[in-house]
mmCIF file of C-alpha atoms in Angstrom:
data_model
loop_
_atom_site.group_PDB
_atom_site.id
_atom_site.type_symbol
_atom_site.label_atom_id
_atom_site.label_comp_id
_atom_site.label_asym_id
_atom_site.label_seq_id
_atom_site.Cartn_x
_atom_site.Cartn_y
_atom_site.Cartn_z
ATOM 1 C CA UNK A 1 3.111 -11.862 9.081
ATOM 2 C CA UNK A 2 -0.300 -11.353 10.225
ATOM 3 C CA UNK A 3 0.603 -11.963 14.146
ATOM 4 C CA UNK A 4 3.734 -9.964 13.906
ATOM 5 C CA UNK A 5 1.282 -7.311 12.296
ATOM 6 C CA UNK A 6 -1.103 -7.628 14.894
ATOM 7 C CA UNK A 7 1.389 -7.502 17.302
ATOM 8 C CA UNK A 8 2.492 -3.690 16.438
ATOM 9 C CA UNK A 9 -1.460 -3.273 16.196
ATOM 10 C CA UNK A 10 -1.756 -3.834 19.731
ATOM 11 C CA UNK A 11 0.989 -1.441 21.042
ATOM 12 C CA UNK A 12 -0.125 1.647 19.272
ATOM 13 C CA UNK A 13 -1.876 4.044 21.455
ATOM 14 C CA UNK A 14 -3.648 5.328 18.736
ATOM 15 C CA UNK A 15 -4.865 3.826 15.278
ATOM 16 C CA UNK A 16 -5.483 0.669 14.120
ATOM 17 C CA UNK A 17 -5.237 -2.006 11.036
ATOM 18 C CA UNK A 18 -8.270 -1.086 8.560
ATOM 19 C CA UNK A 19 -11.418 -2.953 9.380
ATOM 20 C CA UNK A 20 -11.901 -6.311 7.725
ATOM 21 C CA UNK A 21 -7.747 -6.024 7.303
ATOM 22 C CA UNK A 22 -7.267 -9.810 7.000
ATOM 23 C CA UNK A 23 -9.895 -10.413 4.300
ATOM 24 C CA UNK A 24 -7.851 -8.220 2.059
ATOM 25 C CA UNK A 25 -4.477 -9.444 3.296
ATOM 26 C CA UNK A 26 -3.884 -11.800 0.326
ATOM 27 C CA UNK A 27 -4.153 -10.255 -3.209
ATOM 28 C CA UNK A 28 -6.990 -12.549 -4.763
ATOM 29 C CA UNK A 29 -5.768 -15.235 -7.200
ATOM 30 C CA UNK A 30 -7.284 -13.282 -10.175
ATOM 31 C CA UNK A 31 -5.318 -10.414 -9.783
ATOM 32 C CA UNK A 32 -2.008 -11.927 -8.674
ATOM 33 C CA UNK A 33 -2.364 -14.147 -11.768
ATOM 34 C CA UNK A 34 -3.086 -10.804 -13.753
ATOM 35 C CA UNK A 35 -0.121 -8.802 -12.573
ATOM 36 C CA UNK A 36 2.296 -12.076 -12.794
ATOM 37 C CA UNK A 37 1.231 -12.084 -16.481
ATOM 38 C CA UNK A 38 2.121 -8.393 -17.138
ATOM 39 C CA UNK A 39 5.440 -8.531 -15.460
ATOM 40 C CA UNK A 40 6.068 -11.782 -17.643
ATOM 41 C CA UNK A 41 5.096 -9.793 -20.700
ATOM 42 C CA UNK A 42 7.456 -6.735 -19.896
ATOM 43 C CA UNK A 43 10.596 -9.195 -18.585
ATOM 44 C CA UNK A 44 10.068 -12.051 -21.236
ATOM 45 C CA UNK A 45 13.280 -13.696 -20.437
ATOM 46 C CA UNK A 46 13.002 -13.822 -16.644
ATOM 47 C CA UNK A 47 11.755 -16.839 -14.649
ATOM 48 C CA UNK A 48 8.181 -16.487 -13.623
ATOM 49 C CA UNK A 49 9.327 -17.665 -10.278
ATOM 50 C CA UNK A 50 11.583 -14.530 -9.837
ATOM 51 C CA UNK A 51 8.980 -12.377 -11.193
ATOM 52 C CA UNK A 52 6.173 -13.759 -8.542
ATOM 53 C CA UNK A 53 8.595 -13.162 -5.798
ATOM 54 C CA UNK A 54 8.628 -9.544 -6.560
ATOM 55 C CA UNK A 55 4.968 -8.978 -6.272
ATOM 56 C CA UNK A 56 5.301 -7.012 -3.168
ATOM 57 C CA UNK A 57 1.527 -6.254 -2.385
ATOM 58 C CA UNK A 58 0.624 -10.208 -2.707
ATOM 59 C CA UNK A 59 0.655 -9.623 1.026
ATOM 60 C CA UNK A 60 -0.574 -6.565 2.393
ATOM 61 C CA UNK A 61 -1.777 -4.423 5.566
ATOM 62 C CA UNK A 62 -3.348 -0.998 6.214
ATOM 63 C CA UNK A 63 -2.938 1.130 9.257
ATOM 64 C CA UNK A 64 -5.576 3.907 9.836
ATOM 65 C CA UNK A 65 -5.155 6.854 12.025
ATOM 66 C CA UNK A 66 -7.079 10.015 12.511
ATOM 67 C CA UNK A 67 -5.247 13.085 10.792
ATOM 68 C CA UNK A 68 -3.830 14.331 14.180
ATOM 69 C CA UNK A 69 -2.129 10.990 14.886
ATOM 70 C CA UNK A 70 -1.256 9.975 11.873
ATOM 71 C CA UNK A 71 2.445 11.294 11.259
ATOM 72 C CA UNK A 72 3.465 10.166 14.499
ATOM 73 C CA UNK A 73 1.604 6.777 14.275
ATOM 74 C CA UNK A 74 2.792 6.177 10.834
ATOM 75 C CA UNK A 75 6.432 6.492 12.100
ATOM 76 C CA UNK A 76 5.812 4.312 15.454
ATOM 77 C CA UNK A 77 4.375 1.457 12.967
ATOM 78 C CA UNK A 78 7.770 1.778 11.183
ATOM 79 C CA UNK A 79 9.829 1.576 14.217
ATOM 80 C CA UNK A 80 7.955 -1.405 15.617
ATOM 81 C CA UNK A 81 8.217 -3.174 12.091
ATOM 82 C CA UNK A 82 11.712 -2.879 12.061
ATOM 83 C CA UNK A 83 11.829 -4.019 15.816
ATOM 84 C CA UNK A 84 10.136 -7.085 14.587
ATOM 85 C CA UNK A 85 13.429 -7.673 12.195
ATOM 86 C CA UNK A 86 11.400 -6.436 9.134
ATOM 87 C CA UNK A 87 13.328 -4.372 6.495
ATOM 88 C CA UNK A 88 11.966 -1.242 4.811
ATOM 89 C CA UNK A 89 12.496 -1.483 1.081
ATOM 90 C CA UNK A 90 10.579 1.323 -0.256
ATOM 91 C CA UNK A 91 8.021 4.213 0.897
ATOM 92 C CA UNK A 92 5.936 6.408 -1.324
ATOM 93 C CA UNK A 93 4.360 9.471 0.163
ATOM 94 C CA UNK A 94 1.371 9.952 -2.115
ATOM 95 C CA UNK A 95 -0.577 12.660 -0.016
ATOM 96 C CA UNK A 96 0.214 15.340 -2.895
ATOM 97 C CA UNK A 97 -1.143 13.191 -5.739
ATOM 98 C CA UNK A 98 -4.520 14.421 -7.054
ATOM 99 C CA UNK A 99 -5.421 10.780 -7.619
ATOM 100 C CA UNK A 100 -4.559 8.556 -4.749
ATOM 101 C CA UNK A 101 -3.740 9.840 -1.059
ATOM 102 C CA UNK A 102 -2.029 8.057 1.698
ATOM 103 C CA UNK A 103 1.548 6.308 2.128
ATOM 104 C CA UNK A 104 2.605 2.967 0.580
ATOM 105 C CA UNK A 105 5.363 1.069 1.972
ATOM 106 C CA UNK A 106 7.229 -2.223 0.787
ATOM 107 C CA UNK A 107 9.073 -4.270 3.585
ATOM 108 C CA UNK A 108 10.782 -7.656 3.550
ATOM 109 C CA UNK A 109 10.602 -10.289 6.043
ATOM 110 C CA UNK A 110 14.388 -11.273 5.629
ATOM 111 C CA UNK A 111 13.435 -14.494 7.593
ATOM 112 C CA UNK A 112 11.089 -15.894 4.743
ATOM 113 C CA UNK A 113 12.467 -13.909 1.903
ATOM 114 C CA UNK A 114 8.971 -12.526 1.689
ATOM 115 C CA UNK A 115 7.838 -8.790 0.555
ATOM 116 C CA UNK A 116 4.896 -7.487 1.747
ATOM 117 C CA UNK A 117 3.465 -3.929 1.485
ATOM 118 C CA UNK A 118 1.843 -1.676 4.546
ATOM 119 C CA UNK A 119 -0.374 1.253 3.624
ATOM 120 C CA UNK A 120 -0.890 4.185 6.038
ATOM 121 C CA UNK A 121 -4.264 6.070 5.629
ATOM 122 C CA UNK A 122 -7.068 8.438 7.281
ATOM 123 C CA UNK A 123 -10.443 7.308 7.662
ATOM 124 C CA UNK A 124 -11.169 9.628 4.779
ATOM 125 C CA UNK A 125 -8.436 8.705 2.351
ATOM 126 C CA UNK A 126 -9.190 4.873 3.178
ATOM 127 C CA UNK A 127 -12.890 5.374 2.175
ATOM 128 C CA UNK A 128 -11.974 7.049 -1.126
ATOM 129 C CA UNK A 129 -9.597 4.431 -1.663
ATOM 130 C CA UNK A 130 -12.278 1.651 -1.254
ATOM 131 C CA UNK A 131 -14.914 3.548 -3.009
ATOM 132 C CA UNK A 132 -12.327 4.170 -6.336
ATOM 133 C CA UNK A 133 -10.695 0.901 -6.286
ATOM 134 C CA UNK A 134 -12.704 -0.303 -9.487
ATOM 135 C CA UNK A 135 -11.618 2.549 -11.161
ATOM 136 C CA UNK A 136 -8.022 1.905 -10.143
ATOM 137 C CA UNK A 137 -8.065 -1.511 -11.414
ATOM 138 C CA UNK A 138 -9.422 -0.290 -14.831
ATOM 139 C CA UNK A 139 -6.868 2.293 -15.069
ATOM 140 C CA UNK A 140 -4.411 -0.009 -14.656
ATOM 141 C CA UNK A 141 -5.414 -2.658 -17.092
ATOM 142 C CA UNK A 142 -3.449 -2.094 -20.508
ATOM 143 C CA UNK A 143 -6.776 -3.203 -22.108
ATOM 144 C CA UNK A 144 -8.504 -0.043 -20.949
ATOM 145 C CA UNK A 145 -8.954 2.510 -23.916
ATOM 146 C CA UNK A 146 -7.171 6.045 -23.357
ATOM 147 C CA UNK A 147 -10.168 7.907 -23.193
ATOM 148 C CA UNK A 148 -12.025 5.708 -20.776
ATOM 149 C CA UNK A 149 -8.416 5.669 -18.412
ATOM 150 C CA UNK A 150 -8.659 9.678 -18.740
ATOM 151 C CA UNK A 151 -12.469 9.391 -17.580
ATOM 152 C CA UNK A 152 -11.745 7.155 -14.687
ATOM 153 C CA UNK A 153 -8.624 9.262 -13.409
ATOM 154 C CA UNK A 154 -10.991 12.156 -13.595
ATOM 155 C CA UNK A 155 -13.286 10.624 -11.308
ATOM 156 C CA UNK A 156 -10.384 9.357 -8.902
ATOM 157 C CA UNK A 157 -9.232 13.121 -8.743
ATOM 158 C CA UNK A 158 -12.720 14.544 -7.832
ATOM 159 C CA UNK A 159 -13.021 11.895 -5.043
ATOM 160 C CA UNK A 160 -9.663 12.683 -3.845
ATOM 161 C CA UNK A 161 -10.256 16.425 -4.093
ATOM 162 C CA UNK A 162 -11.478 16.717 -0.364
ATOM 163 C CA UNK A 163 -9.013 15.105 1.550
ATOM 164 C CA UNK A 164 -6.550 17.213 3.237
ATOM 165 C CA UNK A 165 -3.082 15.817 3.856
ATOM 166 C CA UNK A 166 -2.725 15.134 7.921
ATOM 167 C CA UNK A 167 -0.693 17.632 9.551
ATOM 168 C CA UNK A 168 3.010 17.244 9.128
ATOM 169 C CA UNK A 169 2.609 14.197 6.823
ATOM 170 C CA UNK A 170 5.248 15.901 4.582
ATOM 171 C CA UNK A 171 8.122 14.828 7.007
ATOM 172 C CA UNK A 172 7.593 11.369 5.722
ATOM 173 C CA UNK A 173 9.656 11.319 2.664
ATOM 174 C CA UNK A 174 9.974 9.194 0.037
ATOM 175 C CA UNK A 175 12.743 6.204 0.270
ATOM 176 C CA UNK A 176 14.126 3.580 -1.534
ATOM 177 C CA UNK A 177 16.686 0.945 -0.189
ATOM 178 C CA UNK A 178 19.529 -0.344 -2.091
ATOM 179 C CA UNK A 179 18.244 -3.946 -2.453
ATOM 180 C CA UNK A 180 18.961 -6.910 -4.718
#
């Protein structure tokens, strides 16, 4: 995947992969195991191998664009990924969310039946995501008490409050393919 993603990046007139992208491409083994354990608990009759294959963010990439280039850059990456043979399975535009900004997409490499995530951020939304990642991990942990979860969400909302949606980003709507 990484060489294909780097080819997409090399043809962008604006934007780039987030710094140190390859250091964060693969979900850590600990986080992967945690996520798989949660899925097994929610789907006790399903084979673990099938559930593991559905962890679409085990491999992930982040493209970053300045606000004025964001919408066109995001669409360009979509077109380039499709030209590489990848299939868009889902897209979620989170720019109106009080907690977490950006666009998250799920793609599939049909040649290897491998799902992966591509996120789209501005420098400001990427910075907040990096600074609040530990809070996100705690929020999504079922062991976190509800009052602590509320407190952490409040911090995320405060950190995201100053981020403005890029121009025209609302043109990039949510999407879900009819898959599997």
